Coordinates of C-alpha atoms in Angstrom, one line a residue:
M89 CA 48.7 25.5 -3.5
D90 CA 46.9 27.6 -0.9
T91 CA 45.5 29.7 -3.7
D92 CA 44.3 26.7 -5.7
R93 CA 42.7 25.3 -2.5
G94 CA 41.0 28.6 -1.8
T95 CA 39.7 28.7 -5.4
T96 CA 38.4 25.2 -5.2
E97 CA 36.6 25.8 -1.9
R98 CA 35.0 29.0 -3.3
V99 CA 33.8 27.2 -6.5
L100 CA 32.2 24.4 -4.4
T101 CA 30.6 27.0 -2.2
L102 CA 29.2 28.8 -5.3
L103 CA 27.9 25.4 -6.5
G104 CA 26.1 24.9 -3.2
L105 CA 24.5 28.3 -3.4
L106 CA 23.3 27.7 -6.9
Q107 CA 21.7 24.4 -5.8
Q108 CA 19.9 26.1 -2.9
R109 CA 18.0 28.7 -4.8
Q110 CA 16.6 29.1 -8.3
V111 CA 18.2 32.5 -9.2
W112 CA 21.0 34.5 -7.8
T113 CA 22.2 38.0 -9.0
G114 CA 25.9 38.6 -9.5
P115 CA 26.1 41.1 -6.6
E116 CA 24.3 38.7 -4.3
L117 CA 26.8 35.9 -5.0
A118 CA 29.7 38.3 -4.7
D119 CA 28.5 39.4 -1.3
R120 CA 28.0 35.9 -0.1
L121 CA 31.4 34.7 -1.3
G122 CA 33.3 37.9 -0.3
V123 CA 34.7 38.5 -3.8
T124 CA 34.1 40.8 -6.7
S125 CA 31.5 40.3 -9.5
R126 CA 34.4 39.6 -11.9
T127 CA 35.6 36.7 -9.7
V128 CA 32.0 35.3 -9.7
R129 CA 32.0 35.3 -13.5
R130 CA 35.3 33.4 -13.6
D131 CA 34.1 30.9 -11.1
V132 CA 30.9 30.4 -13.1
E133 CA 33.0 29.6 -16.1
R134 CA 34.9 27.1 -14.0
L135 CA 31.7 25.3 -13.2
R136 CA 30.6 25.3 -16.8
A137 CA 33.9 23.7 -17.8
L138 CA 33.1 20.9 -15.2
G139 CA 29.8 20.2 -16.9
Y140 CA 27.4 22.3 -14.8
P141 CA 25.0 24.2 -17.0
V142 CA 25.0 27.6 -15.3
R143 CA 22.8 30.0 -17.2
A144 CA 23.0 33.8 -17.0
G145 CA 20.0 36.1 -17.6
Q146 CA 20.0 39.9 -18.1
G147 CA 17.5 42.5 -17.0
V148 CA 14.8 42.4 -14.3
G149 CA 14.6 39.0 -12.8
G150 CA 17.9 38.0 -14.4
G151 CA 20.8 36.4 -12.8
Y152 CA 22.6 33.1 -12.5
R153 CA 20.7 29.8 -12.3
L154 CA 21.6 26.2 -12.5
G155 CA 19.8 24.5 -15.4
P156 CA 19.3 20.9 -16.4
G157 CA 22.0 19.4 -18.5
Q158 CA 22.4 16.4 -20.8
E159 CA 24.2 14.4 -18.1
L160 CA 23.7 14.4 -14.3
P161 CA 26.7 16.2 -12.7
P162 CA 27.8 15.5 -9.1
L163 CA 25.5 17.0 -6.4
L164 CA 26.8 18.9 -3.5
L165 CA 24.9 17.9 -0.3
D166 CA 25.1 19.4 3.1
D167 CA 24.9 17.1 6.2
E168 CA 21.1 17.2 6.5
E169 CA 20.6 16.5 2.8
A170 CA 23.1 13.6 2.9
I171 CA 21.4 12.0 5.9
A172 CA 17.9 12.3 4.3
T173 CA 19.2 10.9 1.0
A174 CA 21.0 7.9 2.6
V175 CA 17.9 7.0 4.8
S176 CA 15.6 7.2 1.7
L177 CA 18.0 4.9 -0.2
L178 CA 18.2 2.5 2.7
V179 CA 14.4 2.2 2.8
G180 CA 14.3 1.7 -1.0
A181 CA 17.0 -0.9 -0.9
G182 CA 15.2 -2.8 1.8
G183 CA 12.2 -3.3 -0.4
A184 CA 9.7 -0.6 0.7
V185 CA 9.8 0.9 -2.8
A186 CA 8.7 -1.6 -5.4
G187 CA 11.1 -1.9 -8.3
A188 CA 13.6 0.6 -6.9
G189 CA 15.7 -1.7 -4.7
D190 CA 18.6 -2.5 -7.0
A191 CA 18.9 1.1 -8.2
A192 CA 18.7 2.4 -4.6
L193 CA 21.4 0.0 -3.5
R194 CA 23.8 1.1 -6.3
A195 CA 23.3 4.7 -5.4
L196 CA 23.7 4.0 -1.7
T197 CA 27.0 2.2 -2.4
K198 CA 28.3 5.3 -4.1
L199 CA 27.1 7.6 -1.4
D200 CA 28.5 5.3 1.3
Q201 CA 32.0 5.6 -0.2
V202 CA 32.1 9.3 0.5
L203 CA 29.8 9.7 3.5
P204 CA 31.6 11.2 6.4
T205 CA 32.1 9.0 9.4
R206 CA 30.3 11.5 11.7
L207 CA 27.1 11.0 9.7
R208 CA 27.0 7.2 9.6
H209 CA 25.6 6.8 13.1
E210 CA 22.8 9.3 12.4
V211 CA 21.9 7.4 9.2
R212 CA 21.8 4.1 11.0
A213 CA 19.6 5.5 13.8
L214 CA 17.1 7.1 11.5
S215 CA 16.9 4.0 9.2
G216 CA 15.9 1.9 12.2
S217 CA 12.9 4.0 12.8
V218 CA 11.4 3.4 9.3
E219 CA 9.1 0.4 8.6
S220 CA 6.7 -0.6 5.8
F221 CA 3.8 -3.0 5.4
G222 CA 2.0 -4.8 2.6
G223 CA 3.4 -6.9 -0.2
G224 CA 6.6 -6.7 -2.2
R225 CA 10.0 -7.9 -1.2
S226 CA 10.8 -9.8 1.9
P227 CA 12.3 -7.3 4.4
V228 CA 16.0 -7.5 4.8
D229 CA 18.5 -5.5 7.0
P230 CA 19.7 -2.6 4.8
Q231 CA 23.1 -2.7 6.6
V232 CA 23.5 -6.3 5.5
L233 CA 22.8 -5.3 1.9
M234 CA 25.4 -2.5 2.3
T235 CA 28.0 -4.8 3.8
L236 CA 27.5 -7.4 0.9
A237 CA 27.5 -4.6 -1.7
R238 CA 30.8 -3.3 -0.5
A239 CA 32.2 -6.8 -0.4
C240 CA 31.2 -7.3 -4.0
R241 CA 32.7 -4.0 -5.0
D242 CA 35.9 -4.4 -3.1
E243 CA 36.3 -8.1 -4.0
V244 CA 36.9 -9.3 -0.4
E245 CA 35.8 -12.5 1.2
A246 CA 32.5 -12.6 3.2
G247 CA 31.2 -14.9 5.9
F248 CA 27.7 -15.3 7.4
D249 CA 25.5 -17.7 9.4
Y250 CA 23.0 -19.1 6.9
R251 CA 19.7 -20.8 7.6
S252 CA 18.8 -23.4 5.1
G253 CA 15.3 -23.8 3.8
R254 CA 15.2 -27.5 4.8
A255 CA 15.1 -28.9 8.4
P256 CA 18.1 -31.0 9.5
S257 CA 17.7 -34.7 9.5
G258 CA 15.4 -35.8 12.3
G259 CA 14.7 -32.1 13.3
A260 CA 11.7 -30.0 13.3
P261 CA 10.2 -29.1 9.9
S262 CA 10.4 -25.3 10.7
G263 CA 13.5 -23.1 11.2
G264 CA 16.1 -25.0 9.1
E265 CA 19.7 -25.7 9.9
V266 CA 22.1 -22.8 10.5
R267 CA 25.7 -23.1 9.3
R268 CA 28.6 -20.7 8.8
R269 CA 29.4 -20.1 5.2
R270 CA 32.5 -18.5 3.6
C271 CA 32.3 -17.2 0.1
E272 CA 33.7 -14.8 -2.6
P273 CA 30.7 -12.5 -3.2
Y274 CA 30.1 -11.6 -6.8
R275 CA 26.7 -9.9 -7.3
L276 CA 23.5 -9.0 -5.4
V277 CA 20.4 -9.8 -7.5
A278 CA 16.9 -8.5 -6.7
S279 CA 13.8 -10.4 -7.7
D280 CA 10.2 -9.1 -7.3
R281 CA 10.2 -10.9 -3.9
R282 CA 13.7 -11.2 -2.4
W283 CA 17.3 -10.3 -2.5
Y284 CA 19.9 -12.9 -3.4
L285 CA 23.7 -13.1 -3.3
L286 CA 25.5 -14.9 -6.1
A287 CA 28.8 -16.1 -4.7
Y288 CA 31.5 -18.7 -5.0
D289 CA 31.2 -21.0 -2.0
L290 CA 34.7 -21.6 -0.7
D291 CA 33.8 -24.7 1.4
R292 CA 31.7 -26.4 -1.4
E293 CA 33.9 -25.1 -4.2
G294 CA 31.2 -24.0 -6.5
W295 CA 28.8 -21.2 -7.4
R296 CA 25.8 -20.8 -5.0
T297 CA 22.8 -18.6 -4.6
F298 CA 22.0 -17.4 -1.1
R299 CA 18.9 -15.6 0.2
V300 CA 19.9 -12.4 2.0
D301 CA 16.9 -12.6 4.4
R302 CA 18.3 -15.9 5.7
M303 CA 21.7 -14.4 6.6
T304 CA 22.9 -13.3 10.1
E305 CA 26.2 -12.3 11.5
V306 CA 27.5 -11.0 8.2
S307 CA 31.1 -10.0 8.2
V308 CA 33.8 -9.3 5.6
R309 CA 37.6 -9.8 5.6
T310 CA 40.3 -7.5 4.3
W311 CA 41.7 -10.4 2.2
R312 CA 41.0 -9.7 -1.5
F313 CA 40.4 -12.5 -4.0
R314 CA 41.0 -12.7 -7.7
P315 CA 37.6 -12.8 -9.5
R316 CA 36.7 -16.1 -11.1
T317 CA 34.9 -16.5 -14.4
A318 CA 31.3 -16.2 -13.3
P319 CA 28.0 -17.1 -14.9
D320 CA 25.4 -14.5 -15.8
A321 CA 24.2 -13.4 -12.3
A322 CA 20.6 -12.7 -13.1
A323 CA 20.1 -15.7 -15.3
Y324 CA 21.9 -18.1 -12.8
V325 CA 19.9 -16.8 -9.8
Q326 CA 16.6 -17.0 -11.7
E327 CA 17.1 -20.6 -12.8
G328 CA 18.1 -21.6 -9.3
V329 CA 15.1 -20.0 -7.7
A330 CA 12.7 -21.3 -10.4
S331 CA 14.0 -24.9 -10.7
R332 CA 17.2 -26.0 -9.0
V333 CA 15.9 -25.6 -5.4
Y334 CA 13.0 -28.0 -6.0
P335 CA 13.2 -31.8 -5.9
H336 CA 11.4 -32.1 -9.3
R337 CA 12.2 -30.1 -12.4
A338 CA 10.5 -30.1 -15.8
R339 CA 11.1 -28.6 -19.2
F340 CA 8.3 -27.7 -21.7
L341 CA 8.1 -26.5 -25.3
V342 CA 5.2 -24.0 -25.2
H343 CA 3.6 -22.9 -28.5
A344 CA 3.4 -19.2 -27.8
P345 CA 5.9 -16.2 -27.9
A346 CA 8.3 -15.9 -25.0
D347 CA 7.1 -12.4 -24.2
T348 CA 3.5 -13.6 -23.9
V349 CA 4.5 -16.4 -21.5
R350 CA 6.7 -14.2 -19.4
E351 CA 3.7 -11.9 -18.8
Q352 CA 1.8 -14.9 -17.5
I353 CA 4.5 -16.5 -15.3
P354 CA 6.4 -14.7 -12.4
A355 CA 10.1 -14.6 -13.0
A356 CA 10.7 -16.5 -9.7
A357 CA 8.4 -19.3 -10.8
A358 CA 9.9 -20.3 -14.2
V359 CA 12.6 -19.5 -16.7
V360 CA 11.3 -18.7 -20.2
R361 CA 13.8 -19.0 -23.0
E362 CA 13.4 -17.9 -26.6
R363 CA 13.0 -20.7 -29.2
G364 CA 11.9 -18.7 -32.3
H365 CA 9.7 -20.4 -34.9
E366 CA 9.5 -24.1 -34.7
Q367 CA 7.4 -27.0 -36.1
G368 CA 7.1 -28.6 -32.7
G369 CA 8.7 -31.8 -31.4
E370 CA 8.1 -35.3 -32.7
R371 CA 4.9 -35.7 -30.7
G372 CA 3.7 -32.4 -31.9
Q373 CA 4.4 -33.3 -35.5
E374 CA 2.6 -36.6 -35.1
R375 CA -0.5 -34.9 -33.7
G376 CA -0.4 -32.3 -36.4
Q377 CA -0.3 -35.1 -39.1
E378 CA -3.2 -36.9 -37.4
R379 CA -5.3 -33.7 -37.7
G380 CA -4.1 -33.2 -41.3
Q381 CA -2.2 -30.0 -40.5
E382 CA 1.3 -28.9 -39.6
R383 CA 1.8 -27.0 -36.3
G384 CA 4.2 -24.1 -36.6
G385 CA 4.7 -20.6 -35.2
E386 CA 6.6 -19.0 -32.5
C387 CA 7.6 -21.1 -29.5
C388 CA 9.5 -20.8 -26.2
E389 CA 11.0 -23.1 -23.7
V390 CA 9.8 -23.1 -20.1
L391 CA 11.9 -24.5 -17.2
S392 CA 10.3 -24.8 -13.8
G393 CA 10.3 -26.9 -10.6
G394 CA 8.1 -27.9 -7.8
G395 CA 7.4 -30.3 -4.9
N396 CA 5.8 -32.6 -7.3
L397 CA 5.5 -32.8 -11.1
D398 CA 1.7 -32.7 -11.2
S399 CA 1.7 -29.2 -9.8
V400 CA 4.3 -28.0 -12.4
L401 CA 2.2 -29.7 -15.1
M402 CA -1.0 -28.0 -14.1
H403 CA 0.6 -24.5 -14.0
V404 CA 1.8 -24.9 -17.6
L405 CA -1.6 -26.3 -18.6
L406 CA -3.4 -23.3 -17.2
L407 CA -1.4 -20.9 -19.3
G408 CA -3.8 -21.8 -22.1
H409 CA -1.3 -22.6 -24.8
D410 CA -0.5 -25.9 -26.6
F411 CA 2.7 -27.4 -25.2
E412 CA 4.9 -30.5 -25.2
V413 CA 6.9 -32.2 -22.4
L414 CA 10.6 -32.2 -23.1
D415 CA 11.9 -33.5 -19.7
P416 CA 11.6 -35.7 -17.8
P417 CA 10.3 -38.6 -19.9
E418 CA 8.0 -39.9 -17.2
L419 CA 6.1 -36.7 -17.1
A420 CA 4.7 -37.5 -20.6
D421 CA 3.2 -40.7 -19.2
R422 CA 1.7 -38.7 -16.4
C423 CA 0.1 -36.4 -18.9
R424 CA -1.8 -39.3 -20.4
V425 CA -3.0 -40.5 -17.0
L426 CA -4.3 -37.1 -16.0
A427 CA -5.9 -36.6 -19.5
E428 CA -7.8 -39.8 -19.0
R429 CA -8.9 -38.7 -15.6
L430 CA -10.1 -35.4 -16.9
R431 CA -11.9 -37.0 -19.7
S432 CA -13.7 -39.3 -17.3
A433 CA -14.6 -36.4 -15.0
G434 CA -16.2 -34.6 -18.0
G435 CA -18.6 -37.5 -18.6

């Protein structure tokens, strides 16, 4: 066993040397490892068997080098490299790097699982000294993201104080009400603006979407739960953000390809669903017959919400495509009222 451990440590040391410099000669590696050149060759074969593409060159300038492979093998990091990597991932997960937050969080979760305890305090101290400015995602505490990511991974209950977006009855309109929430965390979902947690709310007995930037005092328990049958996380959160949180919701049939409409509407503003090729609804067919033509082509369904239906209607109108109101019925009547008003304004 001592021999095996010594061989493993030597092979890992060899891997670290190959990652530090582009080319090593056999005698140089043998001298650094305190072994013979024959042992170096055997250790190189062990690395190759593990999937590391170690290449050997002959002649002047030749030697051993670590080349790119078809798959990314595990990297061997020293303390300074591990700290720098973790801090960079914390900044990316917090939203400073546009579009990289979810990937950074996944990588950070893997690194956190093997990061030595002695390095955690340095990572936390360094991450606190990094800030960003400008647009992008709402800033969140990376440690909160890490805590929630671990809870999702380990399937343990989580608790946090949550500030609602609405003020309590009779209270001030700003700030919202803070309540303690208990949940079974399922997935963290990143939008272009915010981080959300999809979780099963234990007090309300249903799936809920929580904004991470509204959480404080986040903690996890050691009690593990059995995962429930969950909805599609990204789709559920998007629909909640785009429609369920608003007092008024509307559904439209838009006569344009879904990909075209998605480029026009932010994902947080509406859900765009494929509908394929359609002839339009009843009202569309009636209008088509009146004009002596049949309206067909590729369509999509748009689901959105807002503080009032007029604002939702105007956003869809400004897309520049023909559309029909599917729900709610009263919005169709509102279309006729606004149409008359616009016609009057145009003289």
